PDB file of C-alpha atoms in Angstrom:
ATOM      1  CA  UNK A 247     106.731  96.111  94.229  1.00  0.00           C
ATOM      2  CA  UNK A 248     109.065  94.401  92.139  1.00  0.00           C
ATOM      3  CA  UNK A 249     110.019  96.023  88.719  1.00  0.00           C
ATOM      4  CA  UNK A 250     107.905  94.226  86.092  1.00  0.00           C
ATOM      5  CA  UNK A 251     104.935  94.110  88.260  1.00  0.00           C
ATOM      6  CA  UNK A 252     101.999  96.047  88.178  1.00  0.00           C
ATOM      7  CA  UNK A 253      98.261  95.502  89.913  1.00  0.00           C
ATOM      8  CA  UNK A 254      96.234  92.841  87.550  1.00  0.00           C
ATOM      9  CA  UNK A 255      92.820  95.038  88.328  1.00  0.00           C
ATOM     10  CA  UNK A 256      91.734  98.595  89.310  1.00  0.00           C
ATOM     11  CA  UNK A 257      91.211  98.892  92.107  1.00  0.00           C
ATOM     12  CA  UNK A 258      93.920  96.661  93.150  1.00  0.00           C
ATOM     13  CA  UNK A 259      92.633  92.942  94.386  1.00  0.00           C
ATOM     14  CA  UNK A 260      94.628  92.362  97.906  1.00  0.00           C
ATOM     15  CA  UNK A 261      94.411  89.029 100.130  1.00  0.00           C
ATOM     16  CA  UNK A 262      95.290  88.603 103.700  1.00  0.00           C
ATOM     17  CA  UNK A 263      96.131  85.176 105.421  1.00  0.00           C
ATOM     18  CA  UNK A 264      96.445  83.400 108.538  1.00  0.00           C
ATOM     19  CA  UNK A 265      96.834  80.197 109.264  1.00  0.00           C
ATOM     20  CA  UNK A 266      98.101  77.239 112.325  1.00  0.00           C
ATOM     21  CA  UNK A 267      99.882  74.737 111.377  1.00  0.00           C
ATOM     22  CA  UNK A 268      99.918  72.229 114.591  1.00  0.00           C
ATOM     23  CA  UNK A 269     101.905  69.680 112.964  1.00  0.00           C
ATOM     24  CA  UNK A 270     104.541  69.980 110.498  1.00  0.00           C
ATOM     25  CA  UNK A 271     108.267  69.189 109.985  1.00  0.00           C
ATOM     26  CA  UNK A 272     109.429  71.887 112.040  1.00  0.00           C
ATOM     27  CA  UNK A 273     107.356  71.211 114.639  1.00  0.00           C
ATOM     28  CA  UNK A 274     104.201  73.495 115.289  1.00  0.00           C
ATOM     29  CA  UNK A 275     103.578  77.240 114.059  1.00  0.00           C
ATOM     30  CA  UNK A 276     101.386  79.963 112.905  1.00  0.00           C
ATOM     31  CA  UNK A 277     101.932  82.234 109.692  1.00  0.00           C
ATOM     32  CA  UNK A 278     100.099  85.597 108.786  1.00  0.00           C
ATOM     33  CA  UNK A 279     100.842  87.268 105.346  1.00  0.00           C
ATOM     34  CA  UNK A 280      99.112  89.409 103.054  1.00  0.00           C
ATOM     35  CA  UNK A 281      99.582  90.052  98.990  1.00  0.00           C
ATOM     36  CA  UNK A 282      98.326  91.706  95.763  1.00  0.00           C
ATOM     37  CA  UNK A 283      97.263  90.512  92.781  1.00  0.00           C
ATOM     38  CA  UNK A 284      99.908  91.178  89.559  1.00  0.00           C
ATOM     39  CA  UNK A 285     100.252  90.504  86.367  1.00  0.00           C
ATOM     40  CA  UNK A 286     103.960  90.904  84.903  1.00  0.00           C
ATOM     41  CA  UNK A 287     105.144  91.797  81.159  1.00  0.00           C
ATOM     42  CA  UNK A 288     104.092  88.804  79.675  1.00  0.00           C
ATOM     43  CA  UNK A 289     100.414  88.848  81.175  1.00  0.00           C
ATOM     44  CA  UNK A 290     100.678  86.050  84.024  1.00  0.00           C
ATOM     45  CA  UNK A 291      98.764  87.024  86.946  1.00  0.00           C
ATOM     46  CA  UNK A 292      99.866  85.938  90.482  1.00  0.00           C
ATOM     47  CA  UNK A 293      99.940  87.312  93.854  1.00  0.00           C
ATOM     48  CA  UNK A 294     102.885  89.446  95.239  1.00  0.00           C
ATOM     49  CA  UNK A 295     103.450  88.523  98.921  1.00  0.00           C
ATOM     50  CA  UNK A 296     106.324  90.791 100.394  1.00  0.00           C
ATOM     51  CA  UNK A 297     106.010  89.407 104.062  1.00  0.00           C
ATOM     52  CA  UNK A 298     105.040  86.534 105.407  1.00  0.00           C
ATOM     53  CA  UNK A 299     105.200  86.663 109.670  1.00  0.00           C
ATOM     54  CA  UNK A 300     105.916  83.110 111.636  1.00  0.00           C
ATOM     55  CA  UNK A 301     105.547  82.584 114.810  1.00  0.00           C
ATOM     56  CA  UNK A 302     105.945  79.939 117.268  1.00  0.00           C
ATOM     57  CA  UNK A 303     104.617  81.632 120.172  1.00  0.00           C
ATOM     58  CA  UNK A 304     101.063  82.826 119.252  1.00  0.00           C
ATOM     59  CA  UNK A 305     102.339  86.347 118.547  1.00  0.00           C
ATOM     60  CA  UNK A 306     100.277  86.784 115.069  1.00  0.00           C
ATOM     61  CA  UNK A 307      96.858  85.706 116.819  1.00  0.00           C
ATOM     62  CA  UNK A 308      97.540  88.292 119.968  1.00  0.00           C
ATOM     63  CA  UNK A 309      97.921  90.889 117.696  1.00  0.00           C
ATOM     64  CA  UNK A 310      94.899  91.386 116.108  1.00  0.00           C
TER      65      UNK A 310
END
């Protein structure tokens, strides 16, 4: 985790993603990430992502 950062709640709040995007700008694609919840120095709380996976070939859903 980035310095600055530390988990918002104990024990830590995570989220997980996945989603298909048929139609978009760059044509068609599907995206799986997951995150924790933070808070930095000055109290703002967000969501820390370090990956996000895309795919254009169904990969992500195959995986699981």
């Amino acid at each position: 985790m980035p310095n600055g950062l530390v988990p918002s709640a104990n024990p830590a709040i995570a989220i997980v993603g996945v989603a298909s995007y048929p139609s978009s700008t760059v044509g068609s694609y599907l995206e799986c990430y997951s995150g924790i919840q933070v808070s930095n120095s000055g109290g703002q709380i967000g969501f820390y992502i370090p990956y996000m996976y895309v795919t254009t070939n169904g990969a992500i859903a195959h995986s699981w």
